[in-house]
Amino acid sequence: MTKARERAEQLRQELARPYEGENLLEVRHLKKYFRTGSRFLPGKSGQSYIRAVDDVSFTVKSGQTLGIVGESGCGKSTTGNTIIRLLEKTSGEVYFQGHEISDMSKEEMEIIRPNIQMIFQDPYSSLNPRMRVFDIIAEPLRTHRVCKSEGELREQVLDMMSVVGLQPDYASRYPHEFSGGQRQRIGIARALALRPKLIICDEPVSALDVSIQAQVLNLLASLQKEFHLSYIFIAHGLPTVKHVSDRIAVMYLGQLVELAGTDELFASPCHPYTEGLLAAIPIPDPALRKERRSALLQGDLPSPANPPSGCRFHTRCAHCKEICEETVPAWREVRPGHFVACHFPVENGRGILERQDAAVK
Amino acid sequence: MERQTTLEVRNLNVYFKTAGGNRTQAVRNLSFQVGSGELLGIVGESGCGKSVSSLAIMGLLEFPAIAEADKICLMGTDISKNSREEMRKLRGSELSMIFQEPMTSLNPLFTIGAQLSDTIALHQECGKAEAKRRAVEMLEKVGIPRAEAVYKSYPNELSGGMRQRVMIAIALANSPKLLIADEPTTALDVTIQAQILELMRDLIQDSNTAILFITHDLGVIAEMADRVLVMYAGSIVEEADVMTLFHNCAHPYTQGLLDSTIKVHEIHDELRCIEGVVPSLRDMPSGCAFHPRCPYAQEDCRSQRPELRKTAEGHAVACLHPLRGRWNHD
């Protein structure tokens, strides 16, 4: 009993200090399967698994942003939820500051939790409509008993509100009185209240208008500098991910297919899927309209309940050969810091940064 | 090439009746035209009146919305005073529409085939067998593999991209003169969006259909549109061809939109945002509706409402102090 308490106290003290190491979060071979079908019926309607996240490994560097992109259903949100243990993993390990957190006891997890917070996609459904803004932002502080007095609590909440650009007299209002952008600010203030080290942003701007998106993205960037935050930024829109990320991981059907520095990924992608994804982005300049098309991906995402054999992308890949249908490609480093899972990585992948340079000249 | 005018809208106003007999104005003096084979993009943020305008043109607005227009001319005939029955005949044949949500705009209780061949049989006066033949042909045209099988399936059996292809097939089945696409790709993944945009581009080239393409995504506008209307708070603030709009825009709001769009193709994309939020319809600012958010606003912007004025051939701006040359790269 006392030993456990000692360990907990040690952990608490360690987490209170700023982290000096390089990798704030490390995910190793994370898997999350969902069971579907009936346990009692044979054959097709019998039990099977949806492999939402299937062997994903990556690291989040301290003070940096890792973007995770992919089409809907690729498992990016499940990855985020499993890291923060809103979902329990099937197997794999998650290390936060070197501590394995995916198997931690409830008590120890409570010590970790203030350090990892989350911002959700839908600012309309992620705030309780019956709570005032003050109580929404105060809730994490109350849960973790951070403040000693009501006065201190009030001070902290108002401080958080001013940090995210909300006027203090909004504190007694309800969420429905705010626009989407302001609600997302409330969500950000709530996530920030406990001064976390890592924030998992799950599509934080997808539901917002363009001009408001820019406001929220700029806010997230300035908060990162001010509080030395690390982000995992999950989104399906490549433009936003490119804007905020230092490194980007591309997911396809529950697996990572490529991970590289942002500029490198956009200038010379190695995986045919990334190439197709980049080619699909509409570029906001009509002068560059003519030059694309060739690398457009055909077809739809296959079902994760029954993923294709070998390389999961082979059904849509233009360079597919026999080996792709049989063998799962290994995760390897093709250039320093540039990882790809493909048997035949594209040599000079056509990114979309180059083309701009050509157009300027 | 001289284009035939397919649709001409003059002074369209849309109001919503609110409690206490008041009314708020959602669309103010909207006038524009689209020619055959032309793709006119309409951009703006949510609540700027772009969807309401398109519903007004289709005659789909119901109480408490009221649409008033000097005229809405389709191929030279005014349809703004048409009865419900007359409008119903036009919809699906001369006029058609693609909605944002491919999930909710198909009836889940009927097969794809039934919904598609209904549209054909209703407007083309042909037999069942002939309608089916044409329906399958349409499905093939929009790039659906195994068209015969899809004909017999229900909407829930298809993916979002497939459903949107079916919607396009239904919309184009009777070769409409005007197609309104209201955020047709917003709910789709980027790779599927690219497929659908490509499909729409190919289909337009083959026909003379005029298209109103409504979106909030400037990237999609840059890919698709010939001309663009920018709307803010119910009015057109700028009208220009797509090149002029992106490289030489004159309204501060358009510039703000462009600045807050992420330039995926540039290495260091700087993001400048428009401060503040879109005003509420009930509480419109005096003068220019954009002045509280405009970095260049001057004293007269507060009191005087700017009219849409032509500044060059094919370029019109509603601003008292339009920008000049700020975006002129060439």
XYZ file of C-alpha atoms in Angstrom:
691
model
C 0.000 0.000 0.000
C 2.607 2.475 1.076
C 4.831 1.362 -1.759
C 2.169 2.169 -4.303
C 1.656 5.540 -2.683
C 5.353 6.203 -2.794
C 5.488 5.325 -6.451
C 2.557 7.599 -7.151
C 4.199 10.465 -5.289
C 7.382 9.934 -7.281
C 5.459 9.974 -10.524
C 3.636 13.130 -9.512
C 6.870 14.923 -8.761
C 8.466 13.799 -11.976
C 5.522 14.992 -14.052
C 5.506 18.365 -12.303
C 8.911 19.141 -13.767
C 9.273 20.132 -17.414
C 10.278 17.175 -19.559
C 13.849 17.229 -20.796
C 13.852 14.180 -23.033
C 13.317 14.188 -26.777
C 10.328 11.898 -27.183
C 7.419 13.022 -25.058
C 5.164 10.255 -26.277
C 6.110 7.001 -27.875
C 3.602 4.597 -29.364
C 4.775 1.073 -30.124
C 2.845 -1.506 -32.119
C -0.492 -0.164 -30.954
C -3.505 -2.242 -31.960
C -7.176 -1.674 -31.429
C -9.657 -4.222 -32.759
C -13.411 -3.950 -32.482
C -15.469 -7.104 -32.318
C -18.441 -7.296 -34.661
C -21.007 -9.886 -35.562
C -22.597 -12.477 -33.342
C -20.583 -14.754 -31.127
C -23.064 -17.574 -31.721
C -23.611 -17.540 -35.449
C -21.266 -19.359 -37.783
C -19.878 -18.069 -41.070
C -20.365 -14.597 -42.376
C -22.515 -13.317 -39.548
C -20.213 -14.899 -36.977
C -17.668 -13.068 -34.931
C -15.029 -11.054 -36.683
C -12.801 -8.106 -35.922
C -12.508 -4.674 -37.404
C -8.881 -3.780 -37.238
C -9.296 -0.076 -36.707
C -5.705 0.427 -35.608
C -3.333 -2.313 -36.625
C 0.260 -2.088 -35.482
C 0.951 1.619 -35.385
C 4.226 3.017 -34.037
C 5.362 6.633 -33.847
C 6.837 9.200 -31.512
C 5.804 12.702 -30.604
C 8.767 14.981 -30.014
C 8.702 17.416 -27.158
C 7.404 20.829 -28.176
C 6.516 19.682 -31.674
C 3.388 18.808 -33.580
C 2.773 15.445 -35.156
C 0.015 15.463 -37.745
C -1.969 12.316 -38.491
C -3.869 12.344 -41.779
C -5.947 9.856 -43.653
C -9.383 9.377 -45.149
C -12.386 8.792 -42.940
C -12.348 5.315 -41.462
C -8.577 4.971 -41.536
C -8.346 4.794 -37.751
C -6.800 8.161 -36.951
C -9.377 9.134 -34.325
C -9.272 5.664 -32.788
C -5.513 6.072 -32.455
C -5.991 9.323 -30.546
C -8.707 7.897 -28.324
C -6.672 4.801 -27.542
C -3.613 6.842 -26.555
C -5.607 8.860 -24.042
C -7.426 5.669 -22.958
C -10.914 6.713 -23.889
C -10.684 3.319 -25.563
C -8.670 0.442 -24.162
C -6.023 -0.949 -26.507
C -6.031 -4.485 -27.829
C -2.251 -4.696 -27.615
C 0.856 -2.545 -27.872
C 2.518 0.024 -25.665
C 2.209 3.743 -25.132
C 4.989 5.548 -23.295
C 4.508 9.029 -21.882
C 7.766 10.514 -20.626
C 9.106 6.975 -20.585
C 6.246 5.563 -18.487
C 4.079 2.868 -19.951
C 0.570 4.292 -19.593
C -1.653 1.885 -21.507
C -1.566 -0.677 -18.672
C -1.432 1.753 -15.773
C -3.788 1.449 -12.847
C -6.640 3.898 -12.493
C -4.902 5.708 -9.637
C -1.654 6.193 -11.510
C -3.510 7.158 -14.677
C -5.177 9.932 -12.725
C -1.752 11.446 -12.173
C -0.902 11.183 -15.874
C -4.201 12.489 -17.233
C -3.740 16.222 -16.488
C -0.714 16.067 -18.759
C -2.576 14.745 -21.786
C -5.701 16.592 -22.820
C -7.940 16.541 -25.823
C -9.724 18.997 -28.109
C -12.647 17.546 -30.005
C -13.974 18.078 -33.479
C -17.498 19.221 -32.954
C -17.679 22.334 -30.792
C -21.457 21.901 -30.697
C -21.622 18.498 -29.078
C -18.439 18.510 -27.008
C -19.664 21.163 -24.578
C -22.424 20.405 -22.097
C -25.303 22.722 -23.024
C -26.446 22.925 -19.392
C -23.156 24.160 -18.008
C -21.957 27.741 -17.934
C -18.653 28.527 -19.617
C -17.069 29.077 -16.209
C -18.033 25.609 -14.999
C -16.956 23.968 -18.239
C -13.464 25.377 -17.932
C -13.377 24.844 -14.158
C -14.422 21.201 -14.375
C -10.970 19.691 -15.006
C -9.515 21.940 -12.282
C -12.143 20.745 -9.813
C -11.783 17.096 -10.794
C -8.058 17.146 -10.170
C -8.333 19.430 -7.122
C -5.791 21.861 -8.461
C -7.088 24.968 -6.734
C -7.162 25.424 -3.009
C -9.900 28.027 -2.856
C -12.829 29.238 -4.947
C -11.003 32.518 -5.430
C -7.984 30.804 -6.894
C -10.234 28.737 -9.160
C -11.958 31.848 -10.409
C -8.644 33.511 -11.095
C -7.346 30.521 -13.047
C -10.478 30.148 -15.149
C -10.580 33.833 -16.061
C -6.899 33.679 -16.840
C -7.482 30.739 -19.193
C -10.327 32.617 -20.874
C -8.167 35.612 -21.583
C -5.397 33.340 -22.895
C -7.713 31.905 -25.567
C -9.246 35.285 -26.349
C -12.613 35.117 -24.581
C -13.880 38.139 -22.684
C -14.211 37.560 -18.931
C -17.873 38.597 -18.865
C -18.693 35.572 -21.043
C -18.021 33.322 -18.037
C -21.649 33.139 -16.962
C -23.007 32.413 -20.414
C -24.078 29.068 -21.865
C -22.485 27.383 -24.921
C -25.474 28.019 -27.199
C -24.820 31.753 -26.981
C -21.555 31.371 -28.861
C -20.536 30.881 -32.471
C -18.621 27.791 -33.575
C -15.237 29.485 -33.385
C -15.828 30.797 -29.888
C -17.059 27.408 -28.714
C -13.880 25.874 -29.984
C -12.015 28.474 -27.909
C -13.938 27.287 -24.856
C -12.923 23.711 -25.685
C -9.313 24.830 -25.993
C -9.451 26.669 -22.661
C -10.829 23.534 -21.001
C -8.048 21.413 -22.477
C -5.449 23.969 -21.431
C -6.702 24.527 -17.885
C -4.553 21.800 -16.348
C -1.439 23.008 -18.164
C -0.928 19.752 -20.064
C 2.216 18.842 -21.941
C 0.455 17.054 -24.769
C -2.839 17.966 -26.419
C -4.520 15.600 -28.833
C -6.483 17.712 -31.302
C -9.043 15.598 -33.123
C -10.175 17.584 -36.170
C -10.322 20.828 -34.174
C -11.153 23.097 -37.103
C -13.033 20.868 -39.545
C -16.425 22.208 -38.501
C -15.443 25.868 -38.772
C -15.572 28.476 -41.521
C -12.373 29.370 -43.341
C -11.793 32.721 -41.645
C -12.528 31.209 -38.214
C -10.294 28.209 -38.952
C -7.413 30.599 -39.459
C -8.141 32.279 -36.114
C -8.169 28.962 -34.239
C -5.059 27.634 -35.991
C -3.152 30.808 -35.171
C -4.317 30.553 -31.568
C -3.118 26.946 -31.314
C 0.251 27.970 -32.737
C 0.745 30.825 -30.280
C -0.329 28.638 -27.332
C 2.203 26.033 -28.366
C 4.980 28.605 -28.096
C 3.706 30.110 -24.869
C 3.165 26.872 -22.945
C 5.700 24.648 -24.711
C 2.958 22.255 -25.803
C 3.205 19.198 -27.975
C 0.289 18.406 -30.236
C -1.001 15.359 -31.985
C -3.069 16.939 -34.698
C -5.555 14.564 -36.264
C -7.362 15.736 -39.389
C -8.504 14.583 -42.785
C -7.760 17.925 -44.418
C -4.165 18.004 -45.569
C -3.949 21.797 -45.779
C -4.587 22.290 -42.063
C -2.276 19.434 -41.119
C 0.463 20.873 -43.279
C 0.059 24.279 -41.713
C 0.452 23.142 -38.111
C 2.656 20.041 -38.220
C 6.389 19.555 -37.918
C 6.068 15.943 -38.973
C 3.168 14.124 -40.626
C 2.083 10.499 -40.389
C -0.175 9.217 -43.154
C -2.607 6.452 -42.212
C -4.408 4.024 -44.469
C -6.792 1.336 -43.234
C -5.444 1.238 -39.700
C -1.766 1.343 -40.569
C 0.855 3.997 -41.088
C 2.061 4.114 -44.663
C 4.424 7.069 -44.453
C 5.940 9.417 -41.887
C 8.165 12.367 -42.721
C 8.907 15.999 -42.031
C 6.114 18.218 -43.376
C 8.034 19.954 -46.159
C 9.716 16.738 -47.215
C 6.381 14.934 -47.371
C 4.768 17.646 -49.450
C 7.770 18.036 -51.744
C 8.612 14.388 -52.370
C 6.236 11.770 -51.004
C 7.456 8.166 -51.257
C 4.252 6.194 -50.848
C 1.907 6.048 -53.850
C -1.013 6.660 -51.492
C 0.498 9.887 -50.179
C 1.164 10.949 -53.730
C -2.471 10.344 -54.622
C -3.651 12.144 -51.518
C -1.565 15.197 -52.348
C -2.701 15.215 -55.959
C -6.294 15.300 -54.757
C -5.959 18.541 -52.795
C -7.567 21.447 -54.584
C -4.909 24.143 -54.875
C -6.168 27.670 -54.256
C -4.614 29.140 -57.360
C -6.364 28.833 -60.725
C -3.062 29.375 -62.553
C -1.917 25.905 -61.424
C -5.128 24.192 -62.486
C -4.008 22.383 -65.606
C -1.048 20.374 -64.416
C -2.556 17.684 -62.270
C -4.877 14.704 -62.725
C -2.407 11.956 -63.555
C -1.952 10.662 -60.010
C -5.624 10.722 -58.985
C -6.611 7.758 -56.852
C -9.392 5.621 -58.201
C -11.879 3.593 -56.220
C -12.997 3.679 -52.594
C -11.470 2.739 -49.280
C -11.849 -1.034 -48.722
C -13.594 -2.210 -45.547
C -11.342 -2.456 -42.482
C -13.260 -5.598 -41.432
C -11.765 -7.403 -44.366
C -8.636 -5.548 -45.438
C -6.791 -6.601 -48.610
C -3.939 -9.082 -48.200
C -0.307 -8.030 -48.353
C -0.021 -4.287 -48.760
C -3.431 -2.912 -47.867
C -3.200 -0.268 -50.546
C -2.556 -2.682 -53.425
C -6.164 -2.644 -54.670
C -5.901 1.064 -55.516
C -2.216 1.305 -56.322
C -1.000 2.039 -59.829
C 2.382 0.395 -59.251
C 0.998 -2.834 -57.768
C 3.066 -5.973 -58.462
C 2.677 -9.585 -57.356
C 4.629 -9.217 -54.141
C 2.318 -6.406 -53.005
C -0.642 -8.768 -52.948
C 1.175 -11.357 -50.838
C 3.666 -9.745 -48.499
C 3.091 -6.967 -46.019
C 5.662 -4.268 -46.759
C 8.147 -3.472 -43.987
C 8.314 -0.097 -42.250
C 11.692 1.312 -43.220
C 13.629 4.525 -43.319
C 14.320 5.621 -46.894
C 15.870 8.958 -46.015
C 16.838 10.281 -42.598
C 13.595 10.770 -40.689
C 11.482 9.662 -43.641
C 9.744 6.329 -43.109
C 7.604 4.437 -45.562
C 5.866 1.071 -45.774
C 5.985 0.165 -49.437
C 7.738 -2.467 -51.545
C 8.360 -0.008 -54.335
C 8.560 3.486 -52.884
C 8.248 6.197 -55.472
C 11.695 7.548 -56.273
C 10.954 11.100 -57.162
C 7.438 11.374 -55.856
C 5.460 14.236 -57.269
C 4.680 16.515 -54.397
C 2.856 19.768 -54.678
C 5.495 22.100 -53.307
C 7.793 21.749 -56.319
C 5.178 22.734 -58.764
C 4.723 26.043 -57.021
C 8.449 26.722 -57.306
C 8.305 25.979 -61.002
C 5.363 28.303 -61.402
C 7.146 31.143 -59.613
C 10.130 30.842 -61.919
C -17.399 32.372 -78.016
C -20.625 34.153 -77.181
C -22.525 32.331 -74.473
C -26.238 32.070 -74.390
C -27.648 33.262 -71.075
C -29.199 30.311 -69.283
C -30.219 31.928 -66.054
C -30.669 35.552 -65.193
C -31.559 36.608 -61.679
C -32.485 40.216 -60.979
C -32.910 41.634 -57.486
C -33.612 38.483 -55.570
C -34.497 39.138 -51.934
C -35.176 36.461 -49.367
C -36.767 37.190 -46.006
C -37.542 35.062 -43.016
C -40.668 35.818 -41.029
C -39.867 35.854 -37.349
C -41.978 35.942 -34.237
C -43.865 39.195 -33.717
C -44.408 39.798 -37.430
C -40.887 41.022 -38.043
C -38.783 39.820 -40.876
C -35.074 39.422 -41.290
C -33.422 39.639 -44.642
C -31.192 36.725 -45.602
C -30.465 37.694 -49.200
C -30.308 41.266 -50.450
C -30.648 42.403 -54.079
C -28.940 39.429 -55.626
C -28.438 39.823 -59.370
C -26.332 37.687 -61.629
C -26.410 35.588 -64.767
C -24.930 32.296 -65.933
C -24.352 31.292 -69.527
C -24.648 27.859 -71.068
C -21.638 25.677 -70.390
C -20.406 28.122 -67.766
C -19.520 27.226 -64.209
C -20.293 30.052 -61.833
C -18.858 29.587 -58.369
C -20.503 31.119 -55.323
C -18.312 31.344 -52.222
C -18.986 32.633 -48.778
C -19.028 31.557 -45.169
C -21.940 29.830 -43.517
C -24.935 32.086 -43.171
C -24.039 34.344 -46.083
C -27.138 33.310 -48.006
C -25.629 31.141 -50.703
C -27.777 28.071 -50.082
C -30.946 30.079 -49.484
C -30.484 31.828 -52.828
C -30.165 28.543 -54.642
C -33.271 27.157 -52.970
C -35.114 30.333 -53.956
C -34.145 29.818 -57.600
C -35.344 26.217 -57.425
C -38.633 27.343 -55.889
C -37.995 25.138 -52.885
C -38.307 27.754 -50.152
C -41.204 27.294 -47.804
C -42.725 29.373 -45.053
C -41.333 31.191 -43.050
C -39.002 32.057 -45.904
C -40.285 34.452 -48.543
C -38.498 35.029 -51.826
C -39.127 38.102 -53.954
C -37.421 38.835 -57.230
C -37.845 41.261 -60.113
C -37.213 38.326 -62.347
C -35.641 34.903 -62.494
C -35.325 34.047 -66.159
C -34.538 30.537 -67.316
C -33.729 30.499 -71.029
C -35.523 33.807 -71.412
C -38.765 32.933 -69.605
C -39.527 34.350 -66.198
C -40.067 31.555 -63.692
C -40.313 33.678 -60.554
C -44.118 33.888 -60.786
C -44.602 30.223 -61.633
C -47.118 28.123 -59.738
C -45.973 25.180 -57.652
C -47.183 22.817 -60.347
C -45.214 24.585 -63.062
C -42.096 24.605 -60.906
C -42.452 20.921 -60.258
C -42.419 20.246 -63.989
C -39.238 22.266 -64.354
C -37.408 20.671 -61.454
C -35.633 17.525 -62.473
C -35.842 18.358 -66.151
C -34.738 21.941 -66.868
C -33.484 22.703 -63.377
C -31.781 20.265 -61.102
C -29.786 20.261 -57.954
C -27.122 18.262 -56.132
C -27.133 18.584 -52.368
C -24.355 18.464 -49.853
C -25.349 15.346 -47.975
C -25.275 12.273 -50.180
C -26.341 10.327 -47.091
C -29.654 12.083 -46.612
C -30.677 13.160 -50.082
C -31.468 9.664 -51.327
C -34.520 7.841 -50.038
C -33.313 4.839 -48.015
C -36.481 2.820 -48.758
C -36.133 2.718 -52.520
C -33.474 1.177 -54.711
C -31.076 3.403 -56.610
C -32.681 2.186 -59.808
C -36.200 3.109 -58.723
C -35.163 6.619 -57.770
C -33.203 7.167 -60.945
C -35.646 5.668 -63.440
C -38.531 7.523 -61.767
C -36.885 10.807 -62.638
C -36.357 9.667 -66.197
C -39.818 8.173 -66.713
C -41.508 11.240 -65.227
C -39.874 13.797 -67.478
C -39.028 11.889 -70.637
C -42.344 10.094 -71.078
C -40.913 6.720 -71.872
C -41.774 3.176 -70.851
C -40.390 1.327 -67.866
C -37.949 -0.771 -69.834
C -36.632 2.229 -71.722
C -36.277 4.205 -68.472
C -34.247 1.393 -66.973
C -31.993 1.212 -69.990
C -31.326 4.935 -69.811
C -30.831 4.767 -66.034
C -28.145 2.100 -66.305
C -26.547 4.140 -69.048
C -26.499 7.173 -66.739
C -24.913 5.147 -63.932
C -22.169 4.033 -66.302
C -21.670 7.603 -67.435
C -20.961 8.783 -63.890
C -18.324 6.079 -63.526
C -20.117 3.537 -61.397
C -18.679 0.058 -61.876
C -21.157 -2.825 -62.091
C -23.977 -0.431 -62.967
C -26.533 -3.250 -63.313
C -25.868 -4.419 -59.756
C -25.879 -0.917 -58.312
C -29.203 -0.300 -60.059
C -30.757 -2.909 -57.802
C -29.058 -1.882 -54.552
C -30.218 0.396 -51.772
C -28.469 3.635 -50.783
C -27.077 2.169 -47.539
C -25.098 -0.360 -49.549
C -23.066 2.357 -51.255
C -20.221 4.521 -50.020
C -20.514 8.306 -49.783
C -18.669 8.850 -53.039
C -20.870 6.341 -54.868
C -24.014 7.952 -53.493
C -22.865 11.345 -54.669
C -22.260 9.832 -58.131
C -25.823 8.524 -58.062
C -27.060 12.010 -57.097
C -25.177 13.442 -60.042
C -26.670 10.779 -62.314
C -30.176 11.707 -61.120
C -29.482 15.417 -61.503
C -28.141 15.040 -65.028
C -30.519 12.304 -66.214
C -32.745 14.713 -68.115
C -29.970 16.970 -69.453
C -30.960 20.038 -67.411
C -30.265 23.550 -68.636
C -29.186 24.598 -65.163
C -27.572 22.514 -62.456
C -27.157 23.858 -58.938
C -24.501 22.040 -56.935
C -24.700 23.023 -53.280
C -21.441 21.986 -51.590
C -21.421 18.711 -53.559
C -18.089 17.507 -52.190
C -17.938 18.974 -48.695
C -18.949 15.741 -46.979
C -16.478 13.637 -48.952
C -12.874 12.662 -48.434
C -10.315 14.534 -50.443
C -9.518 11.666 -52.826
C -13.210 11.071 -53.482
C -13.735 14.813 -53.839
C -11.098 14.868 -56.562
C -12.875 12.020 -58.375
C -16.242 13.771 -58.196
C -14.840 17.123 -59.336
C -13.116 15.417 -62.255
C -16.367 13.676 -63.173
C -18.310 16.948 -63.034
C -15.697 18.623 -65.217
C -15.948 15.896 -67.846
C -19.732 15.923 -67.837
C -19.874 19.696 -68.250
C -17.578 19.588 -71.234
C -19.943 17.241 -73.018
C -23.067 19.258 -72.371
C -24.185 22.844 -72.429
C -25.435 22.811 -68.883
C -24.896 25.973 -66.873
C -23.727 25.271 -63.365
C -24.038 27.198 -60.135
C -21.384 25.748 -57.887
C -21.783 26.686 -54.246
C -18.902 26.060 -51.881
C -16.940 27.566 -49.037
C -13.679 26.065 -50.279
C -11.585 28.461 -52.347
C -9.406 25.561 -53.461
C -12.377 23.926 -55.149
C -13.321 27.258 -56.716
C -9.816 27.643 -58.113
C -10.059 24.168 -59.640
C -13.530 24.439 -61.094
C -15.012 27.867 -61.655
C -14.996 30.151 -64.677
C -16.463 33.099 -62.828
C -16.982 33.642 -59.115
C -19.434 35.510 -56.905
C -18.256 36.244 -53.376
C -21.114 36.670 -50.923
C -21.053 38.210 -47.472
C -24.041 38.641 -45.180
C -26.598 38.151 -47.938
C -25.096 40.344 -50.642
C -22.620 39.941 -53.438
C -19.452 41.795 -52.484
C -17.381 40.885 -55.515
C -17.887 39.343 -58.911
C -14.970 38.450 -61.140
C -13.515 35.794 -63.377
C -11.525 33.241 -61.453
C -8.064 34.530 -62.417
C -8.872 38.113 -61.474
C -10.379 37.017 -58.194
C -7.345 35.074 -57.066
C -4.686 37.459 -58.349
C -6.287 40.854 -58.347
C -9.214 40.926 -55.992
C -10.625 44.262 -54.967
C -12.815 43.635 -51.920
C -11.140 43.423 -48.499
C -13.373 40.480 -47.591
C -12.215 38.486 -50.618
C -8.650 39.307 -49.692
C -9.326 38.188 -46.120
C -10.735 34.884 -47.358
C -7.719 34.311 -49.567
C -5.363 35.206 -46.715
C -7.001 32.770 -44.346
C -6.904 29.947 -46.894
C -3.921 27.678 -46.367
C -1.663 27.648 -49.393
C -0.812 23.960 -49.529
C 1.540 24.480 -52.414
C 3.783 27.050 -50.735
C 6.539 26.222 -48.283
C 5.950 29.037 -45.829
C 2.303 29.683 -45.825
C 1.424 32.564 -43.627
C -2.079 32.561 -42.285
C -3.761 35.870 -41.646
C -7.260 35.719 -40.318
C -10.263 37.989 -40.524
C -10.925 39.166 -36.994
C -14.399 38.882 -35.561
C -17.366 36.855 -36.725
C -20.043 37.009 -39.403
C -22.786 39.368 -38.186
C -26.158 38.002 -37.234
C -28.993 38.625 -39.692
C -31.008 40.283 -36.961
C -28.282 42.676 -36.084
C -26.752 43.869 -39.351
C -24.169 46.622 -39.052
C -25.098 49.927 -40.654
C -23.442 50.942 -43.897
C -21.165 48.287 -45.321
C -21.931 44.964 -43.578
C -18.250 44.101 -43.520
C -16.985 47.325 -41.899
C -16.649 46.001 -38.309
C -14.197 43.350 -39.546
C -12.538 45.358 -42.301
C -8.950 46.519 -41.691
C -9.387 49.358 -44.202
C -12.729 50.652 -42.946
C -13.123 54.412 -42.946
C -15.729 56.795 -41.591
C -18.065 56.651 -44.584
C -18.139 52.813 -44.494
C -20.141 53.030 -41.286
C -22.956 55.040 -42.762
C -23.040 54.358 -46.468
C -24.008 51.024 -47.980
C -21.814 50.346 -51.028
C -23.510 49.261 -54.257
C -22.084 46.615 -56.556
C -20.202 48.667 -59.129
C -18.396 47.582 -62.255
C -14.701 48.420 -62.055
C -13.527 46.656 -65.192
C -14.978 44.337 -67.798
C -16.438 41.380 -65.919
C -15.289 42.662 -62.523
C -17.652 44.265 -60.033
C -17.103 45.231 -56.415
C -19.331 46.464 -53.612
C -16.841 48.526 -51.664
C -16.369 52.249 -51.127
C -12.601 51.884 -51.021
C -11.692 48.909 -53.180
C -8.164 47.560 -53.054
C -5.978 48.246 -56.026
C -3.094 46.144 -57.212
C -2.451 44.644 -53.792
C -2.634 41.185 -55.224
C -1.253 42.013 -58.599
C 1.608 39.587 -59.080
C 1.972 39.882 -62.824
